[in-house]
Tab-separated table of C-alpha atoms in Angstrom:
chain	number	residue	atom	x	y	z
A	1	MET	CA	8.723	-12.218	111.586
A	2	SER	CA	6.816	-13.296	108.452
A	3	THR	CA	7.677	-16.504	106.616
A	4	ARG	CA	9.054	-14.487	103.701
A	5	ARG	CA	11.211	-12.422	106.033
A	6	GLU	CA	12.496	-15.577	107.744
A	7	ILE	CA	13.446	-17.037	104.408
A	8	LEU	CA	15.218	-13.848	103.351
A	9	ALA	CA	17.014	-13.682	106.664
A	10	LEU	CA	18.264	-17.242	106.408
A	11	ALA	CA	19.053	-16.903	102.719
A	12	SER	CA	22.233	-14.922	103.200
A	13	GLY	CA	24.905	-14.371	100.907
A	14	ALA	CA	25.218	-11.182	100.764
A	15	ALA	CA	36.469	6.631	91.143
A	16	VAL	CA	34.920	6.036	87.659
A	17	THR	CA	37.338	5.917	84.736
A	18	ALA	CA	36.275	5.753	81.127
A	19	VAL	CA	37.610	2.708	79.316
A	20	ALA	CA	37.542	1.557	75.717
A	21	LEU	CA	34.394	-0.195	74.593
A	22	PRO	CA	35.134	-3.910	74.613
A	23	THR	CA	34.073	-5.986	71.655
A	24	PRO	CA	33.333	-9.689	71.914
A	25	ALA	CA	36.733	-10.485	70.432
A	26	ASP	CA	38.844	-8.214	72.653
A	27	ALA	CA	36.875	-8.801	75.868
A	28	GLY	CA	37.999	-12.392	76.161
A	29	GLY	CA	34.668	-14.100	75.434
A	30	ARG	CA	33.316	-16.369	72.741
A	31	THR	CA	30.234	-14.739	71.280
A	32	ASP	CA	28.393	-14.520	67.979
A	33	GLY	CA	27.166	-11.003	68.746
A	34	TRP	CA	24.696	-11.973	71.494
A	35	ALA	CA	25.232	-10.884	75.084
A	36	ALA	CA	23.227	-11.566	78.223
A	37	THR	CA	21.501	-8.401	79.444
A	38	TRP	CA	19.576	-10.039	82.318
A	39	ALA	CA	19.581	-13.387	84.085
A	40	ALA	CA	18.035	-15.264	86.997
A	41	ALA	CA	19.469	-18.557	88.183
A	42	PRO	CA	16.815	-21.310	88.272
A	43	THR	CA	16.277	-23.518	91.305
A	44	THR	CA	14.034	-26.370	92.294
A	45	ILE	CA	11.280	-26.207	94.924
A	46	PRO	CA	11.022	-27.586	98.471
A	47	PRO	CA	9.186	-30.865	99.155
A	48	GLY	CA	5.418	-30.676	99.079
A	49	PRO	CA	2.712	-29.725	96.588
A	50	PRO	CA	3.904	-27.097	94.072
A	51	LEU	CA	2.004	-24.044	92.933
A	52	VAL	CA	-0.149	-25.138	89.982
A	53	LEU	CA	-1.218	-22.694	87.254
A	54	THR	CA	-3.915	-23.449	84.668
A	55	ASP	CA	-5.058	-21.050	81.938
A	56	ARG	CA	-2.875	-18.302	83.381
A	57	THR	CA	-0.591	-15.613	81.995
A	58	VAL	CA	2.529	-14.842	84.024
A	59	ARG	CA	3.836	-11.334	83.267
A	60	GLN	CA	7.363	-10.718	84.555
A	61	VAL	CA	9.470	-7.558	84.690
A	62	VAL	CA	13.195	-7.707	83.924
A	63	HIS	CA	15.698	-4.848	84.083
A	64	THR	CA	18.139	-4.758	81.174
A	65	SER	CA	21.788	-3.860	81.645
A	66	VAL	CA	22.978	-3.416	78.058
A	67	GLY	CA	21.012	-2.704	74.897
A	68	GLY	CA	20.777	-4.198	71.433
A	69	ASP	CA	18.769	-4.223	68.229
A	70	GLN	CA	17.211	-7.666	68.801
A	71	LEU	CA	16.580	-9.906	71.786
A	72	ARG	CA	16.226	-13.548	72.709
A	73	ILE	CA	14.486	-15.064	75.728
A	74	ARG	CA	15.590	-18.158	77.602
A	75	LEU	CA	12.874	-20.257	79.213
A	76	THR	CA	13.754	-22.911	81.776
A	77	ASN	CA	12.280	-26.253	82.763
A	78	GLU	CA	15.578	-27.441	84.168
A	79	PHE	CA	14.047	-28.798	87.384
A	80	GLY	CA	10.839	-30.048	85.805
A	81	ALA	CA	10.047	-33.772	85.692
A	82	THR	CA	7.635	-33.408	82.759
A	83	PRO	CA	7.615	-31.250	79.602
A	84	LEU	CA	6.501	-27.637	80.039
A	85	HIS	CA	3.817	-26.451	77.586
A	86	VAL	CA	3.916	-22.701	76.934
A	87	GLY	CA	1.019	-21.585	74.775
A	88	GLU	CA	2.264	-18.132	73.810
A	89	VAL	CA	4.979	-15.634	74.792
A	90	HIS	CA	5.068	-11.870	74.256
A	91	VAL	CA	7.648	-9.231	75.160
A	92	ALA	CA	7.351	-5.451	75.311
A	93	ILE	CA	9.090	-2.428	76.744
A	94	ARG	CA	7.538	-1.682	80.125
A	95	ALA	CA	5.520	1.474	80.648
A	96	GLY	CA	5.861	3.095	84.038
A	97	GLY	CA	8.005	2.060	86.977
A	98	GLY	CA	7.762	0.451	90.374
A	99	ALA	CA	5.233	-2.392	90.336
A	100	SER	CA	3.801	-1.567	86.887
A	101	THR	CA	3.484	-4.447	84.452
A	102	ASP	CA	2.005	-2.315	81.643
A	103	ALA	CA	3.405	-2.576	78.122
A	104	ARG	CA	4.474	0.541	76.260
A	105	PRO	CA	2.177	1.042	73.252
A	106	GLY	CA	3.713	-0.011	69.955
A	107	THR	CA	6.425	-2.213	71.498
A	108	ASP	CA	4.605	-5.537	71.952
A	109	ARG	CA	6.170	-8.444	70.053
A	110	ARG	CA	5.231	-12.090	69.802
A	111	VAL	CA	8.099	-14.438	70.690
A	112	THR	CA	8.504	-17.612	68.620
A	113	PHE	CA	10.453	-20.820	69.062
A	114	SER	CA	11.668	-22.451	65.850
A	115	GLY	CA	9.043	-20.345	64.111
A	116	GLN	CA	6.185	-21.550	66.313
A	117	ARG	CA	4.098	-19.405	68.666
A	118	SER	CA	3.815	-22.179	71.259
A	119	ALA	CA	6.640	-24.192	72.758
A	120	ILE	CA	7.337	-27.429	74.570
A	121	VAL	CA	10.290	-27.139	76.949
A	122	PRO	CA	11.625	-30.642	77.632
A	123	ALA	CA	11.994	-31.839	81.193
A	124	GLY	CA	15.394	-30.860	82.564
A	125	ALA	CA	16.148	-28.435	79.731
A	126	PRO	CA	16.113	-24.752	78.774
A	127	LEU	CA	14.695	-23.359	75.546
A	128	VAL	CA	16.005	-20.311	73.685
A	129	SER	CA	13.655	-18.280	71.511
A	130	ASP	CA	14.092	-17.075	67.969
A	131	PRO	CA	15.493	-13.522	67.628
A	132	VAL	CA	12.827	-10.902	68.302
A	133	GLY	CA	12.892	-7.662	66.307
A	134	LEU	CA	12.689	-5.182	69.164
A	135	SER	CA	15.245	-2.475	69.854
A	136	VAL	CA	16.110	-2.749	73.545
A	137	PRO	CA	17.545	0.308	75.309
A	138	ALA	CA	20.168	-0.239	77.976
A	139	GLY	CA	18.922	0.189	81.519
A	140	THR	CA	15.247	-0.159	80.653
A	141	ASP	CA	12.605	-2.668	81.721
A	142	LEU	CA	10.898	-5.356	79.695
A	143	VAL	CA	7.658	-7.170	80.433
A	144	ILE	CA	7.721	-10.815	79.372
A	145	SER	CA	4.388	-12.651	79.348
A	146	LEU	CA	4.086	-16.459	79.347
A	147	TYR	CA	0.731	-18.144	78.786
A	148	LEU	CA	0.337	-21.526	80.488
A	149	PRO	CA	-2.788	-23.135	78.989
A	150	GLY	CA	-2.830	-26.519	80.755
A	151	ARG	CA	-2.261	-27.683	84.309
A	152	THR	CA	1.292	-26.491	85.018
A	153	PRO	CA	3.126	-27.345	88.248
A	154	VAL	CA	5.691	-24.622	89.006
A	155	THR	CA	8.818	-26.669	89.620
A	156	THR	CA	11.508	-24.362	88.202
A	157	LEU	CA	11.795	-20.791	89.416
A	158	ALA	CA	14.018	-18.095	90.895
A	159	ALA	CA	12.521	-17.657	94.348
A	160	PHE	CA	13.805	-14.198	95.279
A	161	ALA	CA	13.145	-11.667	92.528
A	162	PHE	CA	12.882	-8.430	94.573
A	163	GLN	CA	10.489	-7.437	91.810
A	164	GLU	CA	6.707	-7.747	91.772
A	165	ASN	CA	5.407	-9.852	88.898
A	166	ALA	CA	1.809	-10.578	88.012
A	167	ILE	CA	-0.406	-13.586	87.259
A	168	ALA	CA	-3.597	-13.014	85.249
A	169	ALA	CA	-6.456	-15.211	84.066
A	170	GLY	CA	-6.515	-16.462	80.484
A	171	ASN	CA	-4.227	-15.611	77.600
A	172	VAL	CA	-3.543	-11.887	77.942
A	173	THR	CA	0.042	-12.032	76.721
A	174	ALA	CA	-0.593	-9.280	74.137
A	175	ALA	CA	-2.579	-6.971	76.417
A	176	GLY	CA	-1.194	-3.552	77.181
A	177	ARG	CA	-2.469	-3.791	80.745
A	178	ILE	CA	-3.493	-6.913	82.653
A	179	THR	CA	-5.643	-7.432	85.739
A	180	PRO	CA	-3.674	-9.567	88.206
A	181	VAL	CA	-5.302	-12.376	90.133
A	182	ASP	CA	-2.084	-12.737	92.098
A	183	THR	CA	1.224	-10.939	92.564
A	184	ILE	CA	4.484	-12.810	93.141
A	185	THR	CA	8.072	-11.845	93.866
A	186	GLN	CA	9.554	-14.754	91.943
A	187	TYR	CA	10.556	-15.483	88.352
A	188	LEU	CA	8.738	-18.507	86.926
A	189	PHE	CA	10.167	-20.527	84.033
A	190	LEU	CA	12.311	-17.552	82.920
A	191	SER	CA	16.092	-17.471	83.261
A	192	GLY	CA	17.578	-15.072	80.732
A	193	VAL	CA	17.370	-12.344	78.128
A	194	SER	CA	20.132	-11.670	75.630
A	195	VAL	CA	20.517	-8.888	73.073
A	196	ARG	CA	22.362	-8.592	69.795
A	197	GLY	CA	25.109	-6.004	69.636
A	198	ARG	CA	28.809	-5.415	70.182
A	199	ALA	CA	28.906	-6.170	73.875
A	200	GLY	CA	30.255	-8.662	76.363
A	201	THR	CA	28.744	-9.744	79.663
A	202	VAL	CA	29.903	-9.729	83.270
A	203	VAL	CA	28.448	-12.673	85.184
A	204	THR	CA	28.064	-12.075	88.929
A	205	LEU	CA	28.099	-15.369	90.829
A	206	GLY	CA	27.076	-15.175	94.461
A	207	ASP	CA	24.553	-15.598	97.232
A	208	SER	CA	21.822	-13.341	98.637
A	209	ILE	CA	24.060	-10.290	98.816
A	210	THR	CA	24.461	-10.537	95.036
A	211	ASN	CA	20.836	-11.642	94.556
A	212	GLY	CA	19.743	-8.402	96.279
A	213	ALA	CA	18.394	-9.530	99.656
A	214	ASN	CA	16.842	-6.828	101.847
A	215	THR	CA	16.996	-4.157	99.142
A	216	GLU	CA	13.911	-2.201	98.133
A	217	THR	CA	11.515	-4.230	95.987
A	218	ASN	CA	11.006	-2.926	92.418
A	219	ALA	CA	13.967	-0.520	92.746
A	220	ASN	CA	16.842	-2.457	91.078
A	221	HIS	CA	19.224	-1.573	93.894
A	222	ARG	CA	21.187	-4.811	93.806
A	223	TRP	CA	24.908	-4.086	93.525
A	224	PRO	CA	25.094	-5.782	90.069
A	225	ASP	CA	22.342	-3.402	88.841
A	226	LEU	CA	24.316	-0.442	90.176
A	227	LEU	CA	27.511	-1.750	88.569
A	228	ALA	CA	25.661	-1.941	85.233
A	229	ALA	CA	24.566	1.676	85.706
A	230	ARG	CA	28.210	2.661	86.271
A	231	PHE	CA	29.167	0.861	83.056
A	232	ARG	CA	26.558	2.850	81.153
A	233	ARG	CA	27.712	6.181	82.581
A	234	ALA	CA	31.313	5.342	81.711
A	235	ARG	CA	30.287	4.169	78.212
A	236	ILE	CA	31.535	0.636	78.864
A	237	ASN	CA	29.580	-1.713	76.640
A	238	LEU	CA	29.154	-4.611	79.052
A	239	GLY	CA	26.016	-6.333	80.209
A	240	VAL	CA	25.593	-7.778	83.680
A	241	ALA	CA	24.001	-11.197	84.252
A	242	ASN	CA	23.198	-11.599	87.950
A	243	VAL	CA	23.179	-15.282	88.938
A	244	GLY	CA	23.325	-14.697	92.669
A	245	VAL	CA	21.008	-16.983	94.638
A	246	SER	CA	19.920	-16.358	98.203
A	247	GLY	CA	21.380	-18.979	100.524
A	248	ASN	CA	23.799	-20.325	97.929
A	249	ARG	CA	27.006	-22.055	98.968
A	250	LEU	CA	30.228	-22.590	97.090
A	251	LEU	CA	30.772	-26.205	98.123
A	252	HIS	CA	27.474	-27.794	99.195
A	253	ASP	CA	23.931	-28.178	97.915
A	254	PRO	CA	21.057	-27.373	100.299
A	255	ASN	CA	20.844	-30.095	102.935
A	256	PRO	CA	18.571	-29.187	105.855
A	257	PRO	CA	18.529	-31.691	108.719
A	258	ALA	CA	15.465	-33.942	108.808
A	259	GLY	CA	12.630	-32.237	110.638
A	260	ASP	CA	14.283	-28.824	110.555
A	261	PRO	CA	12.035	-25.881	109.536
A	262	ALA	CA	14.558	-25.154	106.776
A	263	GLU	CA	13.146	-28.110	104.847
A	264	ALA	CA	10.330	-25.742	103.854
A	265	PHE	CA	12.628	-23.379	101.955
A	266	ALA	CA	16.224	-24.622	101.648
A	267	ALA	CA	15.713	-25.954	98.113
A	268	TYR	CA	15.466	-22.332	96.981
A	269	PHE	CA	19.150	-21.908	97.923
A	270	ALA	CA	20.172	-23.700	94.685
A	271	GLN	CA	22.817	-26.234	93.904
A	272	SER	CA	26.362	-25.380	94.935
A	273	ALA	CA	28.182	-22.807	92.835
A	274	LEU	CA	30.606	-25.485	91.679
A	275	ARG	CA	27.713	-27.633	90.502
A	276	ARG	CA	25.707	-24.916	88.735
A	277	PHE	CA	28.698	-23.089	87.246
A	278	ASP	CA	28.462	-24.388	83.678
A	279	ARG	CA	24.700	-23.739	83.413
A	280	ASP	CA	24.542	-20.400	85.210
A	281	VAL	CA	27.881	-18.848	84.198
A	282	LEU	CA	29.446	-20.433	81.132
A	283	ALA	CA	26.136	-20.698	79.261
A	284	GLN	CA	25.528	-16.937	79.455
A	285	PRO	CA	25.756	-15.490	75.925
A	286	GLY	CA	28.829	-13.303	75.435
A	287	ALA	CA	30.273	-13.972	78.901
A	288	THR	CA	33.618	-12.189	79.205
A	289	HIS	CA	34.072	-11.597	82.947
A	290	LEU	CA	33.225	-13.436	86.163
A	291	VAL	CA	32.763	-11.746	89.557
A	292	VAL	CA	32.632	-14.117	92.558
A	293	LEU	CA	31.267	-13.281	96.024
A	294	LEU	CA	30.821	-16.589	97.841
A	295	GLY	CA	31.656	-18.204	101.155
A	296	VAL	CA	29.594	-16.697	103.960
A	297	ASN	CA	26.889	-19.379	103.766
A	298	ASP	CA	29.519	-22.121	103.693
A	299	LEU	CA	30.636	-20.702	107.049
A	300	GLY	CA	27.231	-19.937	108.515
A	301	HIS	CA	24.870	-22.677	107.384
A	302	PRO	CA	26.427	-25.714	109.138
A	303	GLY	CA	24.777	-25.905	112.529
A	304	THR	CA	21.994	-23.487	111.543
A	305	VAL	CA	20.226	-24.710	108.368
A	306	ALA	CA	22.706	-27.449	107.361
A	307	PRO	CA	24.274	-30.348	109.273
A	308	PRO	CA	27.369	-29.651	111.425
A	309	SER	CA	29.102	-32.342	109.351
A	310	GLU	CA	29.304	-29.801	106.511
A	311	VAL	CA	31.597	-27.429	108.404
A	312	VAL	CA	34.352	-26.223	106.064
A	313	GLY	CA	37.735	-24.618	106.594
A	314	ALA	CA	39.335	-21.665	104.858
A	315	ASP	CA	41.480	-24.075	102.832
A	316	ASP	CA	38.331	-25.806	101.555
A	317	LEU	CA	36.906	-22.473	100.406
A	318	ILE	CA	40.166	-21.477	98.735
A	319	THR	CA	40.188	-24.784	96.868
A	320	GLY	CA	36.638	-24.097	95.674
A	321	HIS	CA	37.535	-20.596	94.514
A	322	ARG	CA	40.525	-22.002	92.627
A	323	GLN	CA	38.175	-24.331	90.769
A	324	LEU	CA	35.979	-21.408	89.720
A	325	ILE	CA	39.046	-19.503	88.515
A	326	ALA	CA	40.349	-22.484	86.534
A	327	ARG	CA	37.022	-23.220	84.875
A	328	ALA	CA	36.394	-19.570	84.052
A	329	ARG	CA	39.827	-19.080	82.525
A	330	GLN	CA	39.468	-22.265	80.509
A	331	ALA	CA	36.412	-20.621	78.947
A	332	GLY	CA	38.271	-17.342	78.327
A	333	LEU	CA	36.714	-15.297	81.151
A	334	ARG	CA	38.597	-12.714	83.203
A	335	THR	CA	38.112	-13.342	86.933
A	336	HIS	CA	37.297	-10.882	89.723
A	337	GLY	CA	37.321	-12.114	93.319
A	338	ALA	CA	35.360	-10.221	95.988
A	339	THR	CA	36.118	-10.288	99.694
A	340	ILE	CA	33.500	-11.585	102.146
A	341	LEU	CA	31.620	-8.913	104.081
A	342	PRO	CA	31.849	-8.754	107.905
A	343	PHE	CA	28.977	-10.261	109.941
A	344	LYS	CA	29.820	-9.964	113.626
A	345	GLY	CA	26.646	-9.812	115.735
A	346	ASP	CA	24.431	-11.156	112.935
A	347	THR	CA	20.931	-12.244	113.890
A	348	LEU	CA	21.167	-15.584	112.057
A	349	GLY	CA	23.755	-17.292	114.235
A	350	PHE	CA	26.497	-17.258	111.601
A	351	TYR	CA	29.127	-15.413	113.616
A	352	THR	CA	31.611	-17.257	115.811
A	353	PRO	CA	35.257	-16.390	116.484
A	354	GLU	CA	36.220	-19.467	114.462
A	355	ASN	CA	34.099	-18.419	111.472
A	356	GLU	CA	35.680	-14.974	111.678
A	357	ARG	CA	39.153	-16.547	111.541
A	358	LYS	CA	38.106	-18.464	108.428
A	359	ARG	CA	36.624	-15.351	106.802
A	360	SER	CA	39.814	-13.407	107.527
A	361	ALA	CA	41.988	-16.163	106.046
A	362	LEU	CA	39.849	-16.394	102.890
A	363	ASN	CA	39.854	-12.617	102.443
A	364	ARG	CA	43.623	-12.475	102.920
A	365	TRP	CA	44.047	-15.080	100.182
A	366	ILE	CA	41.694	-13.225	97.814
A	367	ARG	CA	43.577	-9.959	98.402
A	368	THR	CA	47.159	-11.222	98.297
A	369	SER	CA	47.427	-14.480	96.365
A	370	GLY	CA	47.211	-12.904	92.919
A	371	GLU	CA	45.135	-15.845	91.713
A	372	TYR	CA	42.137	-13.753	90.708
A	373	ASP	CA	42.852	-11.348	87.860
A	374	GLU	CA	41.234	-8.557	89.887
A	375	VAL	CA	40.306	-8.072	93.542
A	376	ILE	CA	37.128	-6.276	94.652
A	377	ASP	CA	37.364	-5.363	98.332
A	378	PHE	CA	33.732	-5.308	99.387
A	379	ASP	CA	34.771	-5.960	102.988
A	380	ALA	CA	36.735	-2.700	103.122
A	381	ALA	CA	33.885	-0.821	101.461
A	382	VAL	CA	31.185	-1.621	104.023
A	383	ARG	CA	32.873	-2.458	107.345
A	384	ASP	CA	32.607	-0.309	110.439
A	385	ALA	CA	35.767	1.786	110.844
A	386	SER	CA	35.602	1.478	114.641
A	387	ASP	CA	34.838	-2.279	114.625
A	388	PRO	CA	35.961	-3.815	111.310
A	389	LEU	CA	34.313	-7.149	112.077
A	390	ARG	CA	30.887	-5.502	111.776
A	391	LEU	CA	28.941	-3.883	108.952
A	392	ALA	CA	28.911	-0.105	109.207
A	393	THR	CA	25.615	1.048	110.691
A	394	ALA	CA	24.874	3.207	107.643
A	395	TYR	CA	25.124	0.126	105.414
A	396	ASP	CA	23.368	-2.438	107.642
A	397	SER	CA	19.893	-3.671	106.628
A	398	GLY	CA	19.263	-4.619	110.250
A	399	ASP	CA	20.405	-8.244	110.436
A	400	HIS	CA	24.103	-7.260	110.561
A	401	LEU	CA	24.810	-9.517	107.579
A	402	HIS	CA	23.051	-8.071	104.528
A	403	PRO	CA	23.801	-4.549	103.299
A	404	ASN	CA	20.921	-2.138	102.803
A	405	ASP	CA	20.443	-0.116	99.617
A	406	ALA	CA	23.175	2.351	100.664
A	407	GLY	CA	25.499	-0.568	101.317
A	408	MET	CA	24.802	-1.949	97.855
A	409	ALA	CA	25.712	1.446	96.399
A	410	ALA	CA	28.966	1.463	98.375
A	411	MET	CA	29.795	-1.991	97.041
A	412	ALA	CA	29.174	-0.997	93.425
A	413	ALA	CA	31.186	2.202	93.859
A	414	VAL	CA	34.339	0.413	95.091
A	415	ILE	CA	34.622	-1.732	91.937
A	416	ARG	CA	37.483	-0.603	89.699
A	417	LEU	CA	36.013	-0.189	86.238
A	418	GLY	CA	39.425	-0.334	84.615
A	419	GLY	CA	39.588	-3.974	85.707
A	420	PHE	CA	37.051	-4.794	83.026
A	421	GLN	CA	39.401	-3.838	80.216
A	422	HIS	CA	40.953	-6.854	78.618
A	423	SER	CA	44.719	-6.908	79.117
């Protein structure tokens, strides 16, 4: 198994009805007309020398969920120890599909920050651009090009993009086509795109199953992408901001035992959902709804890539979910709780009878407590009818924990769209 595959394996999560178009006021959010159309949650890097880029353009592809008549870009240096110097930024509609990073002719725009073409992103901070005059269609792709003129250690990134992005020599931010010197499947120094229009945003908070682990690269087959496509077909004017992070836990930060091979990648799992909630969820422009799928790593990591001392019970997980609900409602968001998928027989060592008892107890609480405004029963959507503790074979990516592309489609299809009407 390759190093990338090992990381992905360990980084586990995991009927259409037309409804009225929500506006920022009636969808329960606080927005000035801007809504997140795409997001990637930033993380830090493992110990050791970082990737260093000098005189390089990083061109990154993002898939929009909702459209608007202007856009803004959010850069991130939130795990950087020194200021980040960005020499120039351009954005364009992408031409082509798959791994293409070409810009559609006539759509290239320079991005400015407080009227300046270059930007300094302070250590530990994000930076939001000025509005860019580009009409952005819903469900299309953008190419965003960042020029890094000086020696730039890559200390803030989203490690699992499931999209091929390109690095090129020199400042080619305005070029229609670039010649890559390297290809990466990460997002570097980029954490969000918002658009102006009458829309709200659904923020999907989760682990690798939300992040898109084991789905086809460059295909946008993550279940949040497929939910956004359902919104568009049903004429529901909601964006989707996916802040799932592979390996993420609800209650604990990454904490690999000393000397464990996980030290080489666990930092990519991100801070706990409770810790990153304000930055990754509440800071999303136009956020109106929260969908939560979290808990399987809290069960599976202790004793595998985290210390046994971090074992949690179902009551601990319920307490954590209650905190997410309380903080979301305080900010005016409607909450949607998703049940944890089955993982009996998984290849990562997560499954034990005790962990299954905890999963069952958490799922029972999500389904029956009434504490979430809406319940999304992902477990029922993808489990094996003859052995409900396992993923159905048709939906299994092969590790018996992560759904494949068909499983992601089944997850998106089970979501009740009427639950995204404000009531």
